XYZ file of C-alpha atoms in Angstrom:
734
model
C 100.148 -36.192 -11.823
C 100.413 -33.322 -9.427
C 103.515 -31.867 -11.196
C 101.052 -31.147 -14.296
C 99.245 -28.367 -12.450
C 100.325 -24.763 -13.766
C 101.356 -23.449 -10.100
C 101.083 -19.850 -8.968
C 100.032 -18.378 -12.183
C 96.787 -20.586 -12.520
C 95.642 -19.990 -8.944
C 96.217 -16.064 -9.367
C 93.943 -16.179 -12.237
C 91.554 -18.400 -10.409
C 91.541 -16.082 -7.336
C 90.735 -12.948 -9.704
C 87.964 -14.738 -11.236
C 86.316 -15.408 -7.975
C 87.256 -11.899 -6.640
C 85.211 -10.506 -9.654
C 82.332 -12.943 -9.115
C 81.997 -12.145 -5.534
C 80.779 -8.597 -6.485
C 77.868 -9.767 -8.300
C 74.779 -11.760 -7.150
C 74.879 -13.964 -10.268
C 77.762 -14.142 -12.618
C 76.779 -14.433 -16.347
C 78.976 -14.661 -19.331
C 76.754 -13.973 -22.290
C 73.694 -16.103 -21.771
C 75.768 -18.661 -19.662
C 75.794 -18.677 -15.761
C 78.732 -19.893 -14.015
C 78.449 -23.524 -13.161
C 79.739 -25.035 -9.862
C 82.674 -27.220 -10.868
C 81.873 -29.991 -8.279
C 78.052 -30.572 -8.961
C 77.655 -28.920 -12.557
C 74.878 -26.809 -11.314
C 74.692 -22.994 -11.074
C 75.814 -21.020 -8.329
C 73.260 -19.861 -6.024
C 73.351 -16.074 -4.839
C 74.454 -17.248 -1.334
C 77.392 -18.597 -2.795
C 78.716 -15.119 -3.702
C 77.399 -13.769 -0.340
C 79.530 -16.278 1.459
C 82.453 -15.997 -1.089
C 82.669 -12.383 -0.026
C 83.045 -13.287 3.870
C 85.504 -15.907 2.899
C 87.717 -13.537 1.118
C 87.965 -11.441 4.240
C 89.492 -14.352 6.355
C 93.213 -14.122 6.797
C 93.885 -17.303 5.213
C 92.757 -16.014 1.782
C 95.974 -13.789 1.471
C 97.808 -17.129 1.268
C 95.926 -18.964 -1.436
C 98.359 -18.455 -4.366
C 101.279 -19.351 -1.960
C 99.521 -22.433 -0.742
C 98.347 -23.909 -3.873
C 101.776 -23.503 -5.600
C 103.349 -25.308 -2.648
C 100.671 -28.010 -2.693
C 101.387 -28.532 -6.346
C 105.051 -29.104 -6.000
C 105.684 -30.257 -2.256
C 104.518 -33.396 -0.691
C 104.309 -32.001 2.925
C 103.002 -28.500 3.957
C 102.465 -26.936 7.573
C 100.015 -24.097 7.794
C 99.665 -22.232 10.902
C 96.853 -20.087 12.102
C 94.518 -19.435 14.910
C 90.813 -20.495 14.956
C 89.486 -17.429 13.177
C 91.969 -17.226 10.413
C 89.582 -19.753 8.406
C 92.358 -22.416 8.141
C 90.036 -25.299 9.002
C 87.239 -24.427 6.412
C 88.999 -22.827 3.586
C 92.163 -25.239 3.169
C 90.275 -28.451 2.643
C 88.172 -26.486 0.042
C 91.363 -25.561 -1.859
C 92.568 -29.111 -1.640
C 89.442 -30.412 -3.234
C 89.969 -27.903 -6.075
C 93.524 -29.250 -6.580
C 91.978 -32.846 -6.667
C 89.545 -31.762 -9.196
C 91.993 -30.040 -11.272
C 93.908 -33.482 -11.867
C 90.318 -35.206 -12.248
C 90.739 -36.978 -8.797
C 93.372 -39.412 -10.341
C 95.131 -39.620 -7.085
C 92.002 -39.614 -4.858
C 89.599 -37.344 -2.761
C 90.534 -35.124 0.276
C 89.994 -36.205 3.943
C 90.361 -33.653 6.649
C 90.791 -35.137 10.256
C 89.500 -33.480 13.377
C 90.020 -34.271 16.882
C 86.270 -33.634 18.256
C 83.095 -35.120 16.610
C 80.865 -32.004 17.018
C 83.604 -29.833 15.306
C 83.948 -32.302 12.671
C 80.116 -32.130 11.697
C 79.971 -28.432 12.230
C 82.775 -27.662 9.814
C 81.392 -30.310 7.207
C 77.820 -28.218 7.338
C 79.688 -24.986 6.943
C 81.924 -25.885 4.130
C 79.120 -27.783 2.168
C 77.211 -24.358 2.474
C 80.322 -22.269 1.289
C 80.703 -24.633 -1.753
C 77.236 -24.523 -2.494
C 76.710 -28.457 -2.431
C 74.624 -30.699 -0.480
C 75.886 -32.137 2.760
C 76.265 -36.017 2.301
C 77.056 -35.445 -1.605
C 80.099 -33.595 -2.521
C 80.991 -32.960 1.059
C 80.735 -35.358 3.719
C 81.593 -36.272 7.270
C 82.125 -39.647 9.354
C 82.122 -39.768 13.205
C 81.734 -42.737 15.329
C 78.288 -44.051 14.804
C 77.395 -41.798 12.152
C 78.436 -41.379 8.567
C 77.132 -38.774 6.140
C 78.784 -39.383 2.631
C 78.113 -40.972 -0.671
C 79.895 -42.214 -3.797
C 79.887 -38.553 -4.788
C 82.027 -37.183 -1.944
C 85.011 -35.374 -2.833
C 85.651 -33.645 0.470
C 85.115 -35.682 3.915
C 85.745 -34.278 7.270
C 86.103 -37.046 9.869
C 87.710 -37.644 13.201
C 91.037 -39.031 13.625
C 90.112 -42.354 15.103
C 87.824 -43.035 11.913
C 90.514 -42.557 9.497
C 92.651 -44.802 11.697
C 90.079 -47.417 11.565
C 89.631 -46.972 7.656
C 93.408 -47.821 7.408
C 92.877 -51.486 8.649
C 91.197 -52.265 5.102
C 93.014 -49.219 3.094
C 96.551 -49.357 4.610
C 97.976 -46.954 1.945
C 94.805 -44.833 2.054
C 94.519 -45.073 -1.582
C 91.256 -43.504 -1.896
C 92.959 -39.967 -1.059
C 95.086 -37.643 -2.960
C 95.348 -35.092 -0.247
C 95.156 -35.608 3.727
C 94.697 -32.880 5.774
C 95.603 -33.334 9.532
C 93.960 -30.488 11.503
C 94.758 -29.189 15.056
C 98.041 -31.272 14.920
C 99.072 -29.178 17.861
C 96.943 -30.826 20.209
C 99.012 -34.083 19.961
C 96.347 -36.580 20.612
C 97.179 -40.328 20.402
C 95.297 -40.781 17.082
C 96.740 -37.497 15.442
C 100.574 -38.760 16.737
C 99.761 -42.136 15.209
C 98.604 -40.754 11.888
C 101.625 -38.427 11.723
C 103.920 -41.191 12.102
C 102.296 -43.634 9.604
C 101.995 -41.082 6.933
C 105.560 -40.442 6.927
C 105.897 -44.274 5.692
C 102.954 -44.109 3.348
C 104.215 -40.994 1.499
C 107.508 -42.677 0.814
C 105.306 -45.403 -1.098
C 102.949 -42.871 -2.427
C 104.821 -39.961 -3.936
C 101.776 -38.489 -5.561
C 100.115 -38.086 -2.065
C 99.708 -34.583 -0.367
C 99.848 -34.240 3.330
C 98.671 -30.856 4.879
C 99.141 -30.108 8.657
C 97.229 -27.452 10.270
C 98.316 -26.053 13.825
C 97.074 -23.118 15.707
C 100.303 -21.512 16.142
C 104.088 -21.642 15.207
C 104.833 -25.434 15.047
C 107.407 -26.414 17.544
C 110.885 -27.741 16.585
C 109.773 -31.490 17.101
C 107.185 -31.120 14.493
C 109.225 -29.092 11.988
C 112.193 -31.573 12.452
C 109.940 -34.648 11.893
C 109.426 -33.623 8.467
C 112.843 -32.372 6.677
C 112.560 -29.358 4.894
C 108.741 -28.966 5.121
C 107.703 -25.537 3.881
C 105.803 -23.418 6.447
C 102.912 -20.803 5.708
C 102.256 -18.486 8.606
C 98.893 -17.012 8.514
C 98.517 -13.326 9.277
C 96.378 -13.293 12.708
C 93.740 -10.786 13.414
C 94.712 -7.761 15.665
C 95.404 -8.332 19.329
C 92.469 -8.232 21.990
C 92.789 -6.433 24.978
C 94.317 -8.886 27.718
C 93.442 -8.624 31.520
C 95.620 -10.559 33.897
C 93.598 -10.889 37.177
C 96.409 -12.442 39.264
C 93.948 -15.234 40.561
C 95.481 -17.747 42.869
C 95.276 -21.274 41.667
C 92.671 -22.259 44.229
C 90.147 -19.404 43.429
C 89.763 -19.276 39.700
C 86.405 -20.995 39.879
C 84.690 -18.389 41.924
C 86.647 -15.639 40.007
C 85.375 -16.717 36.765
C 81.600 -16.762 37.789
C 82.069 -13.318 39.584
C 83.531 -12.062 36.011
C 80.609 -13.517 34.237
C 78.105 -11.700 36.277
C 80.245 -8.232 36.320
C 80.237 -8.401 32.538
C 76.422 -9.132 32.338
C 75.703 -6.353 34.771
C 77.774 -4.005 32.692
C 75.538 -4.308 29.773
C 78.426 -4.617 27.263
C 77.216 -6.651 24.434
C 78.529 -10.007 23.476
C 78.797 -13.632 24.544
C 81.253 -15.226 27.007
C 83.260 -18.350 26.716
C 84.752 -19.589 30.066
C 87.374 -22.325 30.283
C 87.317 -24.184 33.106
C 89.431 -27.603 34.291
C 86.950 -30.358 34.681
C 83.380 -31.488 33.649
C 82.349 -31.270 37.364
C 83.277 -27.548 37.310
C 81.203 -27.061 34.185
C 78.094 -28.510 35.575
C 78.323 -26.768 39.035
C 78.986 -23.426 37.333
C 75.891 -23.932 34.900
C 73.962 -24.661 38.187
C 75.158 -21.637 39.888
C 74.560 -19.149 37.058
C 71.040 -20.675 36.419
C 70.233 -19.785 40.160
C 71.791 -16.448 39.857
C 69.884 -15.546 36.474
C 66.609 -15.654 38.529
C 67.845 -12.617 40.612
C 68.971 -10.605 37.445
C 66.992 -7.402 36.600
C 64.847 -8.111 33.433
C 66.264 -4.886 31.852
C 69.649 -6.511 31.603
C 68.322 -9.339 29.430
C 68.619 -13.124 30.002
C 71.694 -14.963 30.874
C 71.924 -18.520 29.379
C 74.592 -20.759 30.504
C 75.519 -23.579 28.167
C 77.627 -26.560 28.868
C 79.918 -27.743 26.364
C 81.319 -31.020 27.485
C 84.692 -32.289 25.425
C 83.825 -35.262 23.605
C 80.287 -35.391 24.010
C 79.183 -32.861 21.285
C 77.434 -29.588 22.224
C 74.882 -27.210 21.691
C 76.874 -24.748 19.813
C 75.012 -22.667 17.069
C 75.780 -22.217 13.448
C 76.262 -18.627 12.175
C 72.927 -17.022 11.831
C 71.279 -18.652 14.718
C 72.361 -15.850 17.355
C 69.460 -13.582 17.263
C 67.540 -12.431 20.426
C 68.189 -10.525 23.645
C 70.268 -13.241 25.319
C 73.708 -13.359 26.506
C 75.213 -16.937 26.306
C 77.899 -18.032 28.597
C 79.624 -21.090 27.003
C 81.114 -23.256 29.880
C 83.858 -25.678 28.778
C 86.777 -27.705 29.886
C 87.787 -28.574 26.360
C 91.456 -27.759 24.930
C 89.823 -27.340 21.658
C 89.269 -23.426 21.086
C 88.272 -24.125 17.519
C 85.062 -25.413 18.665
C 83.880 -21.649 18.969
C 84.569 -20.485 15.397
C 80.921 -20.279 14.877
C 80.042 -18.002 17.652
C 80.050 -14.573 15.795
C 78.972 -12.591 19.170
C 81.780 -13.900 21.222
C 83.366 -10.818 22.900
C 84.687 -12.081 26.215
C 87.051 -15.046 27.192
C 87.646 -16.018 30.708
C 90.435 -18.463 30.943
C 91.388 -20.377 34.195
C 94.819 -21.148 32.528
C 94.766 -24.781 34.101
C 93.256 -28.105 32.489
C 92.790 -31.638 33.717
C 94.897 -34.446 32.317
C 94.479 -37.891 32.828
C 97.863 -39.475 33.075
C 98.150 -43.398 32.947
C 100.340 -45.277 35.108
C 101.054 -48.502 33.733
C 102.272 -50.065 37.054
C 98.802 -49.833 38.446
C 96.889 -49.950 35.191
C 94.854 -46.885 36.305
C 94.686 -43.340 35.532
C 95.582 -40.496 37.868
C 94.136 -36.925 37.532
C 96.417 -34.020 37.437
C 95.259 -30.320 36.975
C 98.227 -28.773 35.087
C 98.705 -25.474 33.554
C 97.485 -25.185 29.855
C 100.450 -24.525 27.017
C 101.402 -21.056 25.738
C 99.862 -22.318 22.364
C 96.490 -22.827 24.027
C 96.584 -19.461 25.813
C 97.393 -17.628 22.789
C 94.296 -19.396 20.809
C 92.048 -18.609 23.477
C 92.856 -15.055 23.350
C 92.626 -14.858 19.679
C 88.916 -15.973 19.897
C 87.962 -12.392 20.528
C 90.677 -10.579 18.679
C 88.689 -9.807 15.752
C 86.146 -7.744 17.804
C 86.798 -4.112 18.575
C 85.324 -4.475 22.167
C 86.859 -8.155 22.597
C 88.507 -8.900 26.061
C 90.346 -11.778 27.262
C 90.593 -12.346 31.153
C 93.413 -14.691 32.297
C 92.852 -15.680 35.597
C 96.543 -16.044 36.417
C 99.454 -13.667 36.870
C 101.105 -12.404 33.809
C 104.514 -14.019 34.777
C 103.041 -17.665 35.127
C 105.419 -19.889 33.435
C 103.315 -21.808 30.969
C 104.905 -24.881 28.848
C 105.728 -23.898 25.347
C 103.812 -26.997 23.882
C 101.075 -29.276 24.648
C 102.411 -32.540 25.982
C 101.915 -35.454 23.606
C 98.866 -37.659 24.951
C 100.903 -40.955 23.859
C 103.177 -40.225 26.752
C 100.584 -40.133 29.241
C 97.997 -42.647 27.796
C 97.157 -46.452 27.980
C 98.519 -47.506 24.535
C 97.296 -50.944 24.490
C 94.582 -50.345 21.756
C 97.171 -48.185 19.816
C 99.691 -51.151 19.976
C 96.883 -53.464 18.868
C 96.246 -51.527 15.939
C 100.042 -51.050 14.995
C 100.164 -54.711 14.896
C 97.275 -54.962 12.560
C 99.018 -52.401 10.396
C 102.173 -54.619 10.331
C 99.808 -57.196 8.427
C 98.700 -54.181 6.017
C 102.627 -53.822 5.055
C 103.166 -50.782 7.017
C 106.684 -51.476 8.565
C 106.897 -49.143 11.434
C 105.389 -46.038 13.071
C 107.898 -42.993 13.053
C 106.601 -41.529 16.254
C 107.332 -37.756 16.702
C 107.905 -38.673 20.537
C 108.216 -42.358 21.256
C 105.569 -43.927 23.816
C 107.015 -44.527 27.132
C 108.834 -47.775 27.278
C 107.248 -49.173 30.341
C 103.698 -48.384 28.950
C 104.886 -49.853 25.813
C 105.763 -53.321 27.768
C 102.695 -53.278 29.701
C 100.517 -52.942 26.522
C 102.403 -55.752 25.129
C 102.197 -57.940 28.208
C 98.486 -57.307 28.220
C 98.156 -58.501 24.630
C 100.031 -61.479 25.433
C 97.814 -62.264 28.388
C 94.827 -61.607 26.147
C 96.018 -64.453 23.635
C 96.172 -61.463 21.090
C 100.080 -62.337 19.990
C 101.593 -65.185 18.828
C 104.800 -66.827 19.352
C 106.586 -64.129 17.301
C 104.923 -61.293 18.909
C 102.723 -60.733 15.885
C 98.832 -60.795 16.025
C 97.435 -64.084 16.594
C 94.055 -64.803 14.847
C 92.364 -64.073 18.028
C 94.295 -60.670 17.912
C 93.089 -60.094 14.369
C 89.345 -60.616 15.412
C 89.812 -58.338 18.415
C 91.174 -55.395 16.037
C 87.854 -55.519 14.212
C 85.885 -54.189 17.259
C 86.045 -50.403 18.142
C 86.632 -51.373 21.740
C 89.429 -51.701 24.245
C 91.074 -55.020 23.858
C 89.777 -56.378 27.377
C 86.383 -55.598 26.194
C 86.936 -57.140 22.670
C 88.387 -60.277 24.190
C 85.118 -60.584 26.464
C 82.920 -60.040 23.608
C 84.616 -62.788 21.767
C 84.344 -65.149 24.664
C 80.814 -64.616 24.942
C 80.490 -66.498 21.747
C 82.053 -69.414 23.325
C 79.547 -69.281 26.320
C 76.499 -68.470 24.527
C 75.767 -65.124 25.960
C 76.519 -62.568 23.301
C 72.971 -61.082 23.347
C 73.760 -59.862 26.920
C 77.518 -58.967 26.631
C 77.155 -56.883 23.725
C 74.583 -54.898 25.747
C 77.143 -54.578 28.563
C 79.915 -53.870 25.989
C 77.751 -50.903 24.379
C 76.541 -49.556 27.819
C 80.363 -49.212 29.217
C 81.531 -47.805 25.808
C 78.742 -45.138 25.938
C 78.953 -42.069 28.271
C 77.498 -42.964 31.771
C 73.489 -43.286 31.583
C 73.087 -42.384 35.333
C 72.412 -38.585 35.580
C 73.909 -36.855 38.874
C 71.237 -34.490 39.972
C 71.505 -31.433 42.270
C 72.145 -32.157 45.928
C 68.471 -32.059 47.091
C 67.338 -34.857 44.353
C 70.212 -37.151 44.885
C 68.243 -39.461 47.525
C 65.189 -39.621 44.966
C 67.634 -40.356 42.048
C 69.161 -43.063 44.126
C 65.573 -44.586 45.052
C 64.903 -44.557 41.172
C 68.260 -46.442 40.344
C 67.521 -48.902 42.863
C 64.602 -50.466 40.902
C 67.277 -51.378 38.164
C 69.556 -53.084 40.359
C 70.619 -56.612 40.128
C 71.813 -58.715 42.907
C 74.996 -60.065 40.920
C 76.445 -56.617 40.109
C 76.570 -53.292 38.293
C 77.476 -55.014 34.732
C 73.821 -56.764 35.276
C 72.254 -53.780 36.366
C 73.211 -52.202 32.986
C 71.271 -54.833 31.262
C 68.439 -54.225 33.174
C 68.437 -50.659 32.223
C 68.994 -51.022 28.654
C 66.102 -53.692 28.709
C 63.780 -51.341 30.333
C 64.910 -48.363 28.144
C 64.021 -50.583 24.859
C 60.691 -51.741 26.407
C 59.594 -48.014 27.005
C 60.767 -47.254 23.259
C 58.285 -49.896 22.019
C 55.384 -49.104 24.147
C 53.337 -45.914 23.655
C 54.926 -43.511 26.216
C 57.196 -40.713 26.434
C 60.806 -42.380 26.499
C 62.182 -38.717 27.324
C 60.058 -38.514 30.500
C 60.658 -42.037 31.439
C 64.413 -41.069 31.485
C 63.678 -38.004 33.403
C 61.680 -39.394 35.893
C 64.379 -42.128 36.618
C 67.233 -39.708 36.262
C 68.942 -41.487 33.299
C 70.280 -39.686 30.317
C 68.549 -40.235 27.027
C 71.557 -39.428 24.772
C 73.891 -41.920 26.513
C 71.118 -44.477 26.088
C 70.529 -43.873 22.545
C 74.277 -43.849 22.032
C 74.519 -47.232 23.655
C 71.818 -48.528 21.414
C 73.722 -47.286 18.416
C 76.857 -49.168 19.801
C 75.092 -52.158 20.329
C 73.848 -52.128 16.699
C 77.339 -51.470 15.184
C 78.891 -54.147 17.433
C 76.019 -56.916 16.184
C 76.639 -55.730 12.782
C 80.497 -56.432 13.132
C 79.653 -60.023 14.633
C 77.419 -61.035 11.772
C 79.978 -59.677 9.179
C 82.608 -61.778 10.443
C 80.467 -64.719 10.898
C 80.404 -64.977 14.667
C 77.407 -66.609 16.464
C 74.819 -64.198 18.115
C 72.885 -65.953 21.012
C 69.148 -65.592 21.543
C 68.194 -63.675 24.754
C 68.362 -65.705 28.000
C 69.030 -63.161 30.779
C 67.747 -64.255 34.125
C 68.808 -67.987 34.155
C 71.370 -69.077 36.263
C 73.333 -70.667 33.571
C 73.368 -67.351 31.631
C 74.517 -65.369 34.814
C 77.627 -67.774 34.905
C 78.231 -67.570 31.505
C 78.324 -63.803 31.544
C 80.617 -63.748 34.500
C 83.144 -66.119 32.594
C 83.061 -63.918 29.645
C 83.806 -60.940 31.698
C 86.896 -62.825 33.260
C 88.169 -63.842 29.963
C 88.762 -60.256 29.262
C 88.856 -58.520 32.865
C 90.832 -61.138 34.925
C 93.508 -58.409 35.475
C 90.853 -56.265 37.228
C 89.813 -58.648 40.122
C 89.727 -57.567 43.887
C 89.184 -58.966 47.265
C 87.667 -57.545 50.409
C 90.420 -58.260 52.837
C 88.731 -57.074 55.825
C 85.200 -57.447 55.320
C 84.708 -53.765 55.545
C 84.785 -52.813 51.953
C 88.595 -52.428 51.632
C 89.207 -54.222 48.286
C 92.808 -55.480 47.499
C 93.755 -55.585 43.745
C 95.391 -58.734 43.194
C 97.644 -57.072 39.938
C 99.397 -54.091 41.861
C 98.520 -54.599 45.866
C 96.704 -51.243 45.992
C 93.702 -50.924 48.213
C 90.465 -49.344 47.152
C 86.562 -49.080 47.971
C 83.579 -49.492 45.820
C 82.393 -46.227 44.203
C 78.974 -44.898 45.856
C 77.116 -45.122 42.806
C 77.676 -48.959 42.527
C 74.948 -51.185 43.619
C 77.327 -52.235 46.367
C 78.543 -48.887 47.273
C 75.531 -47.961 49.236
C 75.640 -51.253 51.444
C 77.293 -51.204 54.743
C 79.366 -54.042 55.547
C 76.842 -55.498 57.988
C 74.632 -56.236 55.041
C 77.354 -58.301 53.437
C 79.669 -57.167 50.638
C 81.107 -59.729 48.298
C 84.179 -60.934 49.064
C 85.541 -61.266 45.446
C 84.730 -58.854 42.614
C 85.444 -57.994 39.209
C 85.613 -54.213 38.371
C 85.642 -52.267 35.159
C 87.476 -49.149 36.156
C 89.862 -48.120 38.679
C 90.395 -44.219 39.527
C 93.513 -43.716 41.363
C 93.556 -40.102 42.634
C 90.073 -38.690 42.376
C 88.364 -40.959 44.783
C 90.369 -44.116 45.151
C 87.437 -46.316 43.942
C 86.532 -49.313 42.019
C 83.598 -48.624 39.547
C 81.323 -51.029 37.682
C 81.551 -53.889 40.084
C 80.209 -57.273 40.022
C 80.474 -60.455 42.297
C 82.666 -63.450 41.135
C 83.768 -66.526 42.947
C 87.561 -67.377 43.368
C 86.984 -70.655 41.375
C 85.689 -68.698 38.479
C 88.544 -66.724 38.525
C 91.020 -69.516 38.587
C 89.087 -71.207 35.749
C 89.177 -68.292 33.436
C 92.559 -66.457 34.304
C 95.546 -67.660 31.932
C 97.720 -69.883 34.290
C 100.766 -67.799 33.684
C 99.109 -64.670 34.524
C 98.227 -66.054 37.876
C 101.642 -67.338 38.457
C 103.037 -63.803 37.808
C 100.843 -62.137 40.479
C 102.640 -60.460 42.977
C 102.547 -62.408 46.637
C 99.842 -61.792 48.688
C 97.347 -63.333 51.177
C 94.625 -63.273 48.372
C 97.142 -65.271 45.997
C 97.896 -67.635 48.531
C 94.046 -68.354 49.035
C 93.521 -68.842 45.163
C 96.764 -71.268 45.195
C 95.044 -73.299 48.071
C 91.685 -73.709 46.016
C 93.872 -74.587 42.889
C 95.824 -77.261 44.703
C 92.821 -78.858 46.319
C 90.777 -78.847 43.142
C 93.472 -79.438 40.499
C 91.900 -82.825 39.138
C 88.552 -80.710 39.024
C 89.930 -78.136 36.742
C 92.088 -80.506 34.694
C 88.854 -81.811 33.437
C 87.687 -78.632 32.009
C 88.619 -77.331 28.618
C 89.343 -73.830 29.843
C 91.654 -74.513 32.624
C 94.479 -75.488 30.220
C 97.474 -73.310 30.405
C 97.107 -70.668 27.548
C 100.837 -70.708 27.082
C 101.614 -69.201 23.564
C 102.963 -72.638 22.475
C 99.352 -74.205 23.056
C 97.151 -71.366 21.619
C 94.780 -73.129 19.443
C 93.696 -71.842 16.040
C 90.534 -69.737 15.685
C 87.510 -71.669 14.172
C 84.129 -71.003 13.495
C 82.982 -71.559 16.913
C 85.411 -69.087 18.295
C 87.510 -71.001 20.867
C 88.637 -68.741 23.584
C 91.232 -69.043 25.950
């Protein structure tokens, strides 16, 4: 048990031992080299070199205090900015803690918010521990796992640990769970924090460590009663310059500052925090054009886009040589992404961020540009605080009122997937999730209603057998239901491709203005007359064909203005989904894309999941009325139908994948359907609950006139909860 550890005295001796060893290239005791306690091999000279660097980190002063609290307390909170070393050192010490008790309570897992940061940290920590990545230290991110049976410390994204809980609800493989970046309050992190409170009651030997960038707020401290807090000493404050730029001018001001810094010839890289991904791409294009006019004696200016959630091109330490000033352009709230950039001397902070706020009434996200929190502002300043010449430029007045904490994402997100997961956890024995901030009641009711429409719940509000199968897929519930329906309609091969392409980032590249017409002409070659879902199948099939032919697939993607990385991601997602289908013994159909029957079956499968996302052109001019909430929108220009004029004939009834409310009021990924197909596939009680409209009257007339026709069809039966059939091997879908 953890109580058997000797506490502070043991760790004081251990720190002294390591300190003595750090001053030597190789430590010998008689004729015996010091052995690595994790793999049994002698330490390399690089281990001691890195140990010197580690001991200079602010976190190192707190090691004895941390290890003593870890031995005697179940919860610990450690706060410190990116450069204190909290994310790399604390998990290593937790691994030492587990080693000291021979892993009798399990190994260590450390969650991260961003996948690229997860990989970077695992690589760095494996180097510091002098072990091989994928063995003693590993990582798990969506679509990529680098671990083995020898792994004692694993970095993973928070969503990966949540999915692992479906098969291991009590997380019994782990003795210490480290939740990093808890201050970001993502949905996954909040769910983990809520469930862990219940798990620790049933597992008193489990240790939970929360890592935050700054002092945790009263809500987090109050959630865990009497939890010890270790506040890491920060590095010296950097010079902070407030420019007083107005909210509308921050973009141009940021680029002017970049060029001024470069012309000043002061050394160091720059990170620019903008608000949106569009601003990142535009800033990169502008700086690339400006770089051509910069005198050669000033050196190269290299803008690098770092998109949140899509990984990046951040270097590892030691890869920063050369006469080149790098400008990292990001909109990510995660300042920790830049922990590895050793020559970062300048931070330019716009002070605003883009937030997607979900509106349950219209089932759509609205985009809001909001001020960052004081926690984020302070973390960004600290990125350059360890450099004597470091400067932080804040593109807002010093007296700007900033929120004290980051608003929890669970209050602004669609939580249907979260509710499906929590229903699955009920089956696993976890009674409830004690949220720090409870979800919005209206959003919770909408999520339950949607799961009910999808036949994922039974009479008692628990998961039905269909709901259990849906939860196995790493997809949104509507897409998971669509994939299940494809088993019934014998079009799995095509629908799994659609699911993968829509889950991956967009495969369409947005070129510069002068090349957009050429890009549109290239994309036209893949268009399918039935709509965008079918166009995605054409693109994927062409991609796979070029992969198997003796040609340069990267050049092919460039020629057709397609993203190679997005297509590769879609290919990996498709393989994962196919493996899950086979694991749970669901049928996978043979390809039959192009036949009339297959096209109809694909539409039926799509409607089985997305019947809530149907719209009708009310005036034959491209104004689409959405049946569920009576909003009117247009088809996005990038759609196959978006470039058509009403004279060429737009489909009257469409199914869409996404609706963006505030940005452009457009529906995206659109395919043509018939009202008869909608009536056949939509649950009858969903149809009756639609608000009154002319479109609903049209459907009602079709339903009345053709009632006998639809009664003969199996899928027309009212899918009320009382009549939900049991799932059989043939996967009967409502």
